[in-house]
Short mmCIF file of C-alpha atoms and ligand atoms in Angstrom, two decimals:
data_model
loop_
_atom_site.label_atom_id
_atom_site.label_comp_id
_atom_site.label_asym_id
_atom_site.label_seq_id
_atom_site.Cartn_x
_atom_site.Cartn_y
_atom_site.Cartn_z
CA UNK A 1 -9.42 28.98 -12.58
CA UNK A 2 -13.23 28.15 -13.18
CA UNK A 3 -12.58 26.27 -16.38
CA UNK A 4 -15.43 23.78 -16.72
CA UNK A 5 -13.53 21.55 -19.08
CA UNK A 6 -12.00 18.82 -16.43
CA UNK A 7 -11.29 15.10 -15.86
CA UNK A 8 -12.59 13.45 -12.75
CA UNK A 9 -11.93 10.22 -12.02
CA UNK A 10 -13.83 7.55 -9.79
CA UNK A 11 -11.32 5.77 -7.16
CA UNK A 12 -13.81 3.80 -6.03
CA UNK A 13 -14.19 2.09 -9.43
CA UNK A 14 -10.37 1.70 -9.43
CA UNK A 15 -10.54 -0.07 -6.27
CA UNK A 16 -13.56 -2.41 -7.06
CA UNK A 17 -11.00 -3.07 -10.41
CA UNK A 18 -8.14 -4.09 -8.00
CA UNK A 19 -9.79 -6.01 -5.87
CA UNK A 20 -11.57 -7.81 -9.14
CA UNK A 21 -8.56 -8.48 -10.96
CA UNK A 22 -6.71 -9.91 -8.11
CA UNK A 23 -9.74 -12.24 -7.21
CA UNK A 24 -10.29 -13.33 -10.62
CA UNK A 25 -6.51 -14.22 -10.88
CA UNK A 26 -6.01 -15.31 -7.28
CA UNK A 27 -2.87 -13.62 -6.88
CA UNK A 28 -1.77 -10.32 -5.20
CA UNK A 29 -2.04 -7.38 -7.45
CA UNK A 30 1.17 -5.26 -9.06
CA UNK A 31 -1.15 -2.04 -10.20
CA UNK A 32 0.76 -0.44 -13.20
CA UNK A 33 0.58 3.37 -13.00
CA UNK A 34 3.51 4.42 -15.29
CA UNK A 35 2.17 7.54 -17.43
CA UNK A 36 0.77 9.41 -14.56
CA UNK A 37 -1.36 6.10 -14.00
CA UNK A 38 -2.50 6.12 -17.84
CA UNK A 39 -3.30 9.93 -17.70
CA UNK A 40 -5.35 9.14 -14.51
CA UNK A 41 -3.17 10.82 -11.81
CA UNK A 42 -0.58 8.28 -10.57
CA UNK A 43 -0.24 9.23 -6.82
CA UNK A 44 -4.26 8.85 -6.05
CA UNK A 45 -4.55 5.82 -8.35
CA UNK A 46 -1.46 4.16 -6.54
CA UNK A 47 -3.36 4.88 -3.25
CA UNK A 48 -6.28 3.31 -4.34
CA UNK A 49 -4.94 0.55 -5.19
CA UNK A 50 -3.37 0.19 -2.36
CA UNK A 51 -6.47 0.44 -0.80
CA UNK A 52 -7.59 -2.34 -2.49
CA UNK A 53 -4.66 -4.49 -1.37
CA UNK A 54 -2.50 -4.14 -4.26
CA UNK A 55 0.86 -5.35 -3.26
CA UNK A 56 2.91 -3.75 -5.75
CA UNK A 57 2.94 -0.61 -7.82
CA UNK A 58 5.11 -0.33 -10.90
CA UNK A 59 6.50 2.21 -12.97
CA UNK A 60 8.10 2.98 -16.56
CA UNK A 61 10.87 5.70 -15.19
CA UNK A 62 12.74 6.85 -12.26
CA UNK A 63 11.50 9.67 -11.87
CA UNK A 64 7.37 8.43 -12.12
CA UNK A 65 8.91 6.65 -8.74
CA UNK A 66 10.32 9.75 -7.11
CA UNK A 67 6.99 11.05 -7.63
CA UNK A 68 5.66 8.22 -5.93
CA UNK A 69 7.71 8.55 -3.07
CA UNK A 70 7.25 12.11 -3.05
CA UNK A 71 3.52 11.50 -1.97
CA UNK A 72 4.33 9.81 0.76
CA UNK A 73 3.99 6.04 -0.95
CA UNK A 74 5.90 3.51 0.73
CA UNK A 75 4.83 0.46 -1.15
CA UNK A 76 7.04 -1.82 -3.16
CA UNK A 77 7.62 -0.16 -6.56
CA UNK A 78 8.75 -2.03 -9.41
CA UNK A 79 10.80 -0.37 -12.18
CA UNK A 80 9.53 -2.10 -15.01
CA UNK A 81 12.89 -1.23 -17.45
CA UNK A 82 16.63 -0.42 -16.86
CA UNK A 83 16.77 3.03 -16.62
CA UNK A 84 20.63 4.17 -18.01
CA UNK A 85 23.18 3.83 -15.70
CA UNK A 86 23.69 7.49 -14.92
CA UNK A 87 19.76 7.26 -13.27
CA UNK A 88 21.37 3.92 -10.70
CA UNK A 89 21.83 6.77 -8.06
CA UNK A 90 18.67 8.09 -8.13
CA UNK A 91 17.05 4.78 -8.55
CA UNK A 92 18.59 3.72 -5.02
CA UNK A 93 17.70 6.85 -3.47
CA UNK A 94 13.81 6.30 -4.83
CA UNK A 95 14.20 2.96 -3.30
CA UNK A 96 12.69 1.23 -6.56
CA UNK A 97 12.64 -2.42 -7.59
CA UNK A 98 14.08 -2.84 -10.31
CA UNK A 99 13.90 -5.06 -13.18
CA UNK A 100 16.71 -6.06 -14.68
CA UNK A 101 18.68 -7.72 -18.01
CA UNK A 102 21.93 -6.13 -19.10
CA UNK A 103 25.18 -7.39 -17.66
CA UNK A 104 26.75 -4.17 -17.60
CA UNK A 105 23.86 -2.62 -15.98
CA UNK A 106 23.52 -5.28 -13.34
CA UNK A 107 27.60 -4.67 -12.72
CA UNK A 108 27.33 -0.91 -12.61
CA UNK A 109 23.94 -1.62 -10.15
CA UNK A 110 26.09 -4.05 -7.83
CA UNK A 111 29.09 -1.35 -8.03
CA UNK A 112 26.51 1.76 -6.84
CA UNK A 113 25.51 -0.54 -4.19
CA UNK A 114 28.58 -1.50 -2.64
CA UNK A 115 29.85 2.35 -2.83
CA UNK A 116 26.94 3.45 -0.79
CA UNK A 117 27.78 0.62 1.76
CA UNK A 118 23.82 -0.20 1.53
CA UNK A 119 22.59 -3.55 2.26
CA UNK A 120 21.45 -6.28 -0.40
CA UNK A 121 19.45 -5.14 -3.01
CA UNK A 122 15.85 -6.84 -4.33
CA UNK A 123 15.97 -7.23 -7.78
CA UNK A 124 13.72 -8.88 -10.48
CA UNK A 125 15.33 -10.63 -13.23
CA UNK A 126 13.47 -10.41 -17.12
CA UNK A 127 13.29 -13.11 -19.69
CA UNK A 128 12.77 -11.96 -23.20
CA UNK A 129 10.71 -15.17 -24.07
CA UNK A 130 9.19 -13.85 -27.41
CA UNK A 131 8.61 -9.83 -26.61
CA UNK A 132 11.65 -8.66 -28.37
CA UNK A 133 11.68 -5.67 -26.72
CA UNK A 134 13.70 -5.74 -23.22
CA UNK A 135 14.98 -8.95 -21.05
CA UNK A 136 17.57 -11.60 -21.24
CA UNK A 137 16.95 -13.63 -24.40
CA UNK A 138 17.14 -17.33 -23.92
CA UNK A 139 20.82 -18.27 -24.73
CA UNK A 140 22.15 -15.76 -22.12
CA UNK A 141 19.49 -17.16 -19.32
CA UNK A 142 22.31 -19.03 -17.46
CA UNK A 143 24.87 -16.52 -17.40
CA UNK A 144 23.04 -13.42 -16.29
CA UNK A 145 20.83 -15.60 -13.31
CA UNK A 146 24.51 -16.73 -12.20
CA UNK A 147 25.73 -13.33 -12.78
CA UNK A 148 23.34 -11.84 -10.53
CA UNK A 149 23.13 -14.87 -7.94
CA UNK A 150 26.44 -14.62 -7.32
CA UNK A 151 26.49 -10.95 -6.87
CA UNK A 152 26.74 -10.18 -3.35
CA UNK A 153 25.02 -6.75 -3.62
CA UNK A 154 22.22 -8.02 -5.01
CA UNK A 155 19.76 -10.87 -4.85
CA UNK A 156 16.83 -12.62 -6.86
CA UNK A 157 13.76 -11.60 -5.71
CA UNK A 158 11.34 -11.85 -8.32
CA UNK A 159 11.47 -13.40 -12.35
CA UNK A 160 9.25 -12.27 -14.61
CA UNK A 161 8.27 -12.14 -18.66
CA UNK A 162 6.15 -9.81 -20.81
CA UNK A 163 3.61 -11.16 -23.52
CA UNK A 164 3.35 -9.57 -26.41
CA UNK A 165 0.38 -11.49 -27.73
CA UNK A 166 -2.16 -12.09 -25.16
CA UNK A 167 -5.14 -9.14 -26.05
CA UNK A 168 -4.89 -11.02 -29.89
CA UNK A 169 -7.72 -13.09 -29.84
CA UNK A 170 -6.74 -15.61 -32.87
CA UNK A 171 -5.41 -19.03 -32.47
CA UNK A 172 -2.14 -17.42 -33.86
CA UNK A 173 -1.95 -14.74 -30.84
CA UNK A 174 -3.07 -17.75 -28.41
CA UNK A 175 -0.12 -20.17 -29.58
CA UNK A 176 2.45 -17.47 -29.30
CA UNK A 177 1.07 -16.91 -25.53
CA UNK A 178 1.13 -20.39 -25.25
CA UNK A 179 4.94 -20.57 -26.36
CA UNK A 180 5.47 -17.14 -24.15
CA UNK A 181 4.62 -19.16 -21.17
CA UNK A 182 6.03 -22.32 -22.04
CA UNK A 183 9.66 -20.92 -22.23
CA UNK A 184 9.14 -18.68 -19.14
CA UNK A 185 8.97 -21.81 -17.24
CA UNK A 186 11.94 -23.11 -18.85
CA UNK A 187 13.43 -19.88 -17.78
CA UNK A 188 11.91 -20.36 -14.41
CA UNK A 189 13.65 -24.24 -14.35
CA UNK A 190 17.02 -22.51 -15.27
CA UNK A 191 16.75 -20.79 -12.37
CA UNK A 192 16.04 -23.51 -9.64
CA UNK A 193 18.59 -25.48 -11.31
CA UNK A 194 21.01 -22.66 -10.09
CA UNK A 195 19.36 -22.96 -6.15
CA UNK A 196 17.29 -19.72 -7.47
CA UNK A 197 14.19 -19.22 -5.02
CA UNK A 198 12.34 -16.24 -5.87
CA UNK A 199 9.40 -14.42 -3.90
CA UNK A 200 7.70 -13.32 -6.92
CA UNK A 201 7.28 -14.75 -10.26
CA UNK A 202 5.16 -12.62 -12.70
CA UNK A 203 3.90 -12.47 -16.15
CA UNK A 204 0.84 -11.60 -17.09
CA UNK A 205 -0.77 -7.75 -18.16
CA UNK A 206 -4.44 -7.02 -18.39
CA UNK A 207 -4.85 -9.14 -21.18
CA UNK A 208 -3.10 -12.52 -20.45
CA UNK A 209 -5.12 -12.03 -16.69
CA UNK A 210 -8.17 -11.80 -18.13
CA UNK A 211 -7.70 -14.57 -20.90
CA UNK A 212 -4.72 -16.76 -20.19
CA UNK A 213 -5.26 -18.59 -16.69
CA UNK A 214 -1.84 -20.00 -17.59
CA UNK A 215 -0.02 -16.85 -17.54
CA UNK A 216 -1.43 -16.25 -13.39
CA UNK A 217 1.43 -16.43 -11.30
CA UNK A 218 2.73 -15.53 -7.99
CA UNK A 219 1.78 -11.86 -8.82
CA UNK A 220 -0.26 -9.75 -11.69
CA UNK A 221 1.06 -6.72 -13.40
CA UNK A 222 -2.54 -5.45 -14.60
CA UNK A 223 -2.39 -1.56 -15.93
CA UNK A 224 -4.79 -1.08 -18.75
CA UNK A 225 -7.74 -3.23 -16.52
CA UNK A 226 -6.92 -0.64 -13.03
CA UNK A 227 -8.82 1.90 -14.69
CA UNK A 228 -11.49 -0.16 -15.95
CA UNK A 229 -10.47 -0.40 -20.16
CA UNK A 230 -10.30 -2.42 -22.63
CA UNK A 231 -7.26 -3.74 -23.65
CA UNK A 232 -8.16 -4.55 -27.37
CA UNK A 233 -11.57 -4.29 -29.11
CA UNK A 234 -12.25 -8.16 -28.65
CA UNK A 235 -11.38 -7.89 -24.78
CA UNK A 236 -14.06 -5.86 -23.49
CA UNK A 237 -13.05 -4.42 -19.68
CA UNK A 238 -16.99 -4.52 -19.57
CA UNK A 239 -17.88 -8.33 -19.66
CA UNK A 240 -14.99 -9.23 -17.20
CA UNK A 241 -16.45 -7.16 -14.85
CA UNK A 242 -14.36 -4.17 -14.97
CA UNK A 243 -15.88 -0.41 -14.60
CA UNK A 244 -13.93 2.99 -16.42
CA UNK A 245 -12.75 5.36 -13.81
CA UNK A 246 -12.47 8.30 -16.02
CA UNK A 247 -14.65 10.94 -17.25
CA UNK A 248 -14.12 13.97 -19.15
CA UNK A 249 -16.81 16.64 -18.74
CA UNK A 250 -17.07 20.04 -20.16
CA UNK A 251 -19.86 22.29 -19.92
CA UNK A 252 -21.55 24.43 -22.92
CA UNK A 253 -19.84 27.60 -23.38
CA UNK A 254 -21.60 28.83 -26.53
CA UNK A 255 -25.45 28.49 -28.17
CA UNK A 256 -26.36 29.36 -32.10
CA UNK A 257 -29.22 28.63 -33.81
CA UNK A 258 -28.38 27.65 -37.93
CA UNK A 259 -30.24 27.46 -40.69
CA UNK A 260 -30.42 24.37 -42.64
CA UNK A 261 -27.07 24.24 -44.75
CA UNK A 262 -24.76 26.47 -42.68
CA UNK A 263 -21.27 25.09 -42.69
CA UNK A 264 -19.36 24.87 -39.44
CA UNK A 265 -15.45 25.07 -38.19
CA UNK A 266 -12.60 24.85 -40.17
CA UNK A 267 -12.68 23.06 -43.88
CA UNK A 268 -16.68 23.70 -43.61
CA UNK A 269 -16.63 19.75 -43.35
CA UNK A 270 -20.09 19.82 -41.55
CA UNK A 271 -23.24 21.77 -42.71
CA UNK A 272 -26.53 21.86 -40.37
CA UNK A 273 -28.80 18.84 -42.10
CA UNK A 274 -31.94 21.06 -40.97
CA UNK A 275 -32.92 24.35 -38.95
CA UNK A 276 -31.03 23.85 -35.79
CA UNK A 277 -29.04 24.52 -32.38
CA UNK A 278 -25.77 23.66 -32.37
CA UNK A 279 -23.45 23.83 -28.84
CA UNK A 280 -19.85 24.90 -28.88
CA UNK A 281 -17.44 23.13 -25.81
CA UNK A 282 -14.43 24.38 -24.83
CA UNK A 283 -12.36 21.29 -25.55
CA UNK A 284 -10.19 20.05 -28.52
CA UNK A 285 -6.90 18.06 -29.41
CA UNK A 286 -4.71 20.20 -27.42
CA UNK A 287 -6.76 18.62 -24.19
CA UNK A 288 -6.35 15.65 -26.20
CA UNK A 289 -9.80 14.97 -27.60
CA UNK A 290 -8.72 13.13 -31.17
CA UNK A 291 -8.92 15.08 -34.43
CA UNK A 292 -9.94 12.18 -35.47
CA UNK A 293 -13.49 12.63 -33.76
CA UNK A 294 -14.42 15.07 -36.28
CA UNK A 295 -18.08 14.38 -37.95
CA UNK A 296 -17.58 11.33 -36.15
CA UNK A 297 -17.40 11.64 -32.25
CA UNK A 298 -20.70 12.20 -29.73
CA UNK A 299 -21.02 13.83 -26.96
CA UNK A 300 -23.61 13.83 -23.96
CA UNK A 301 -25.71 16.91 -23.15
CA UNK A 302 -28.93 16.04 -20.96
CA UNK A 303 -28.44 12.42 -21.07
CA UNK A 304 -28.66 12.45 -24.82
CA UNK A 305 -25.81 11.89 -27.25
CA UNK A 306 -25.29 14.94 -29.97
CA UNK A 307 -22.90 14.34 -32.81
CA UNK A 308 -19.80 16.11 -33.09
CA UNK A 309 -20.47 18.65 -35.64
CA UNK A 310 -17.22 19.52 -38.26
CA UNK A 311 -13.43 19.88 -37.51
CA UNK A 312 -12.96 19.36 -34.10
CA UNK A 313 -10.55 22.33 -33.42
CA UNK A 314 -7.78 22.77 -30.73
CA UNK A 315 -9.23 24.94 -27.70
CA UNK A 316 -13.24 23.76 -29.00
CA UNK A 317 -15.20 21.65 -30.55
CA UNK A 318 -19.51 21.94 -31.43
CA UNK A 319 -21.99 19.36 -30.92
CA UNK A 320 -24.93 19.67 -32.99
CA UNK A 321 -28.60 19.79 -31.30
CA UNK A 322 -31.11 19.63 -34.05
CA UNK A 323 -34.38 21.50 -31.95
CA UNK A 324 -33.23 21.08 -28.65
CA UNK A 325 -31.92 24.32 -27.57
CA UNK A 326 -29.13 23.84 -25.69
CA UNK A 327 -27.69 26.74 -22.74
CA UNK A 328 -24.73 27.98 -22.06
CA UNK A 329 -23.35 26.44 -18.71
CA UNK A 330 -24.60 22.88 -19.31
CA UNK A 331 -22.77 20.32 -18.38
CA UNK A 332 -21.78 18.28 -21.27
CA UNK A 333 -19.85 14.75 -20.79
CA UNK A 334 -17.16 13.93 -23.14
CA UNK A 335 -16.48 10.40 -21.86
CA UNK A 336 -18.30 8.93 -18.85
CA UNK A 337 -21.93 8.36 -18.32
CA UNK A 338 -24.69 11.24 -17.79
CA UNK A 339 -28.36 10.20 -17.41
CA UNK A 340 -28.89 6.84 -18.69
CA UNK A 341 -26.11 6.95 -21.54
CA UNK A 342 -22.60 6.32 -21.85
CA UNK A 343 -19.40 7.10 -24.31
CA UNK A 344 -16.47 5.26 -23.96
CA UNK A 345 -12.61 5.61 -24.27
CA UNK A 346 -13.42 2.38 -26.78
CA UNK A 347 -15.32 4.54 -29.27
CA UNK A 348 -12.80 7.14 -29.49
CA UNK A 349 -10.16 4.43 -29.60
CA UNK A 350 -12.15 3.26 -32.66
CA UNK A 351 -12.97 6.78 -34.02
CA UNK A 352 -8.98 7.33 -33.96
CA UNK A 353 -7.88 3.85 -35.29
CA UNK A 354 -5.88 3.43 -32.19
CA UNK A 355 -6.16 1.46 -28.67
CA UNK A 356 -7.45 2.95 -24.95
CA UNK A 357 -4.12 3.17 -23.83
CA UNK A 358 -3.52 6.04 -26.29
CA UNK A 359 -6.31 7.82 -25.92
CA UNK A 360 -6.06 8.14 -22.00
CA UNK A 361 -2.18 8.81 -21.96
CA UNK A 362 -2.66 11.36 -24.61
CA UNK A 363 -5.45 13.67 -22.05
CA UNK A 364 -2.87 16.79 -21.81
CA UNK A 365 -1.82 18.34 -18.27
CA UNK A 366 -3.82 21.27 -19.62
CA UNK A 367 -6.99 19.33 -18.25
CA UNK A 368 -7.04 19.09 -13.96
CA UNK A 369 -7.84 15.78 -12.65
CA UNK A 370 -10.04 15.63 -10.24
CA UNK A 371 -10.67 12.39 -7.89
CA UNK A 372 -13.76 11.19 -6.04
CA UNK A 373 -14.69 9.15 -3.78
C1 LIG B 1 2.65 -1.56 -19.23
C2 LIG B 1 3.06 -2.91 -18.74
C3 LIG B 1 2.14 -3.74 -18.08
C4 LIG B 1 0.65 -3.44 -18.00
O1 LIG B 1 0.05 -3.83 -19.21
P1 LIG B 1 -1.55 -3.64 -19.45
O2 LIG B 1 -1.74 -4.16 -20.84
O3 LIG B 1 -1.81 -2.18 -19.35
O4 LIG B 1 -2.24 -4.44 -18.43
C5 LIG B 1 2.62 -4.91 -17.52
N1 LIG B 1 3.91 -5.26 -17.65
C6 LIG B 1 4.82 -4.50 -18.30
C7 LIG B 1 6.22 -4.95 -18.42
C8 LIG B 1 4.42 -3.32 -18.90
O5 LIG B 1 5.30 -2.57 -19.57
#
């Protein structure tokens, strides 16, 4: 297919962002690439990190880690949730880390492992210490480290938390990091009370990396930072270094010359301010482009950014031109830099009132990735 609408995205940059993040926290590297590697393409980012010295790789699901495996990665990969029980044998067979919580799951783990006469099993244990989502909460800390220290299958390798505050830049969202990492150690005293002696010990995303020296352990689980974005408005990837792998190009695919007042694409929410070009793209919210970049969005054709003109529509979208005529076949860059200029997965995460993470996971599998370098 010669479809000129495609993502490429930059492994060196991915690599310089690995080998950033794990200088700036001094500690090895766990490179989150659940979600196909945030919509990046999980297998080449995994490599690349690896490249880079990344020590662990982690993903959401089982079967992101069969796909892993299925590359040809042999790293350490760290399942960062229970999966449900019936996924244990398949988990095994994937030979995943995983991170665990739930006494029945750890007992149905233990039981899998035994009836497959395989050796000891690495696991990491998870404190909920003020995420609420998954991991022991406090009161239950004892039982379930004892629980699985005393379970021959299986053994402590690694303790970790999740912060649910650390990209809030307030003294509100500082505190509750503050309080995040205070009770992790008590967690982490529980333990060595108990003759616990994990390898790894782990807490801190993009965010509490990059802002919360406190929350630098004995590993990092960056994801967001990998591929070079922001994880919140106020923590700009940018200052701390950090370079965006991806870019979306497109090329022009249509040319019209308007005169003033003509309305464009569907609701006529756009009319040409003056006598004009305008360029239509073959790309729109089934690729994953926001709706929400309607009248609002710019794209890059010659190094120059053009406003996105009207209802950005599902196959296409137009970008007007005013008197430069554009021609069909032109490259035109979505996201990414041409010439001198530059858009950014921030301004469509501000266009669409939502956060980078979104707008990356949501580029469809209709759009091939491509990877340099
Ligand atoms: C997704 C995830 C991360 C990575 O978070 P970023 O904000 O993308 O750096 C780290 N740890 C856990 C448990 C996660 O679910």
């Amino acid at each position: 297919m010669s479809r000129p609408t495609r993502i490429e995205v930059d492994l060196d940059a991915v690599r310089h962002n690995v080998a950033h993040l794990g200088a700036s926290a001094g500690a090895p590297v766990c490179a989150v690439v659940k979600a196909d590697g945030y919509g990046h393409g999980a297998a080449a980012v995994a490599r690349a990190a690896l490249d880079a010295d990344a020590a662990w790789l982690a993903v959401a699901l089982v079967e992101e880690g069969a796909q892993l495996r299925a590359a040809g990665i042999d790293a350490p990969v760290l399942l960062l949730s229970e999966p449900s029980i019936a996924d244990i044998p398949a988990l095994l067979e994937a030979d995943l880390t995983p991170v665990v919580y739930r006494p029945a799951f750890i007992a149905a783990l233990a039981a899998q492992v035994r009836a497959e006469g395989r050796g000891r099993l690495a696991v990491h244990v998870k404190a909920d210490t003020g995420m609420g989502r998954v991991g022991v909460r406090p009161v239950q800390w004892e039982p379930v480290l004892r629980e699985v220290a005393g379970t021959p299958q299986l053994s402590v390798d690694g303790l970790l938390t999740h912060l649910a505050c650390a990209d809030e830049v307030t003294s509100a969202g500082d505190a509750t990091t503050r309080e995040q990492l205070a009770a992790f150690d008590r967690f982490l005293a529980t333990a060595a009370r108990l003759g616990i002696r994990p390898r790894w010990v782990h807490a801190a995303n993009t965010a509490g990396l990059l802002r919360h020296p406190g929350s630098r352990r004995g590993l990092v689980r960056p994801g967001i930072g990998v591929y070079g974005l922001s994880p919140d408005v106020e923590v700009v990837a940018a200052d701390h270094g950090l370079r965006p792998a991806l870019r979306l190009v497109s090329a022009v695919s249509y040319a019209k010359q308007l005169p003033a007042g003509t309305p464009v694409s569907y609701g006529h929410r756009w009319r040409a301010p003056s006598d004009g070009w305008v360029a239509t793209v073959p790309v729109g919210y089934a690729d994953g482009v926001p709706r929400a970049l309607t009248n609002r969005g710019q794209a890059l054709l010659r190094g120059v950014r053009r406003p996105v003109a009207g209802t950005v529509t599902m196959d296409q979208l137009l970008l007007w031109c005013g008197d430069e005529e554009p021609h069909v076949g032109e490259q035109v860059v979505l996201l990414g830099v041409q010439g001198g200029e530059q858009v950014r997965v921030e301004e469509w995460a501000v266009h669409a009132d939502t956060i980078t993470y979104e707008i990356v996971t949501q580029l469809t599998s209709r759009l091939p990735r491509h990877h340099l370098g």
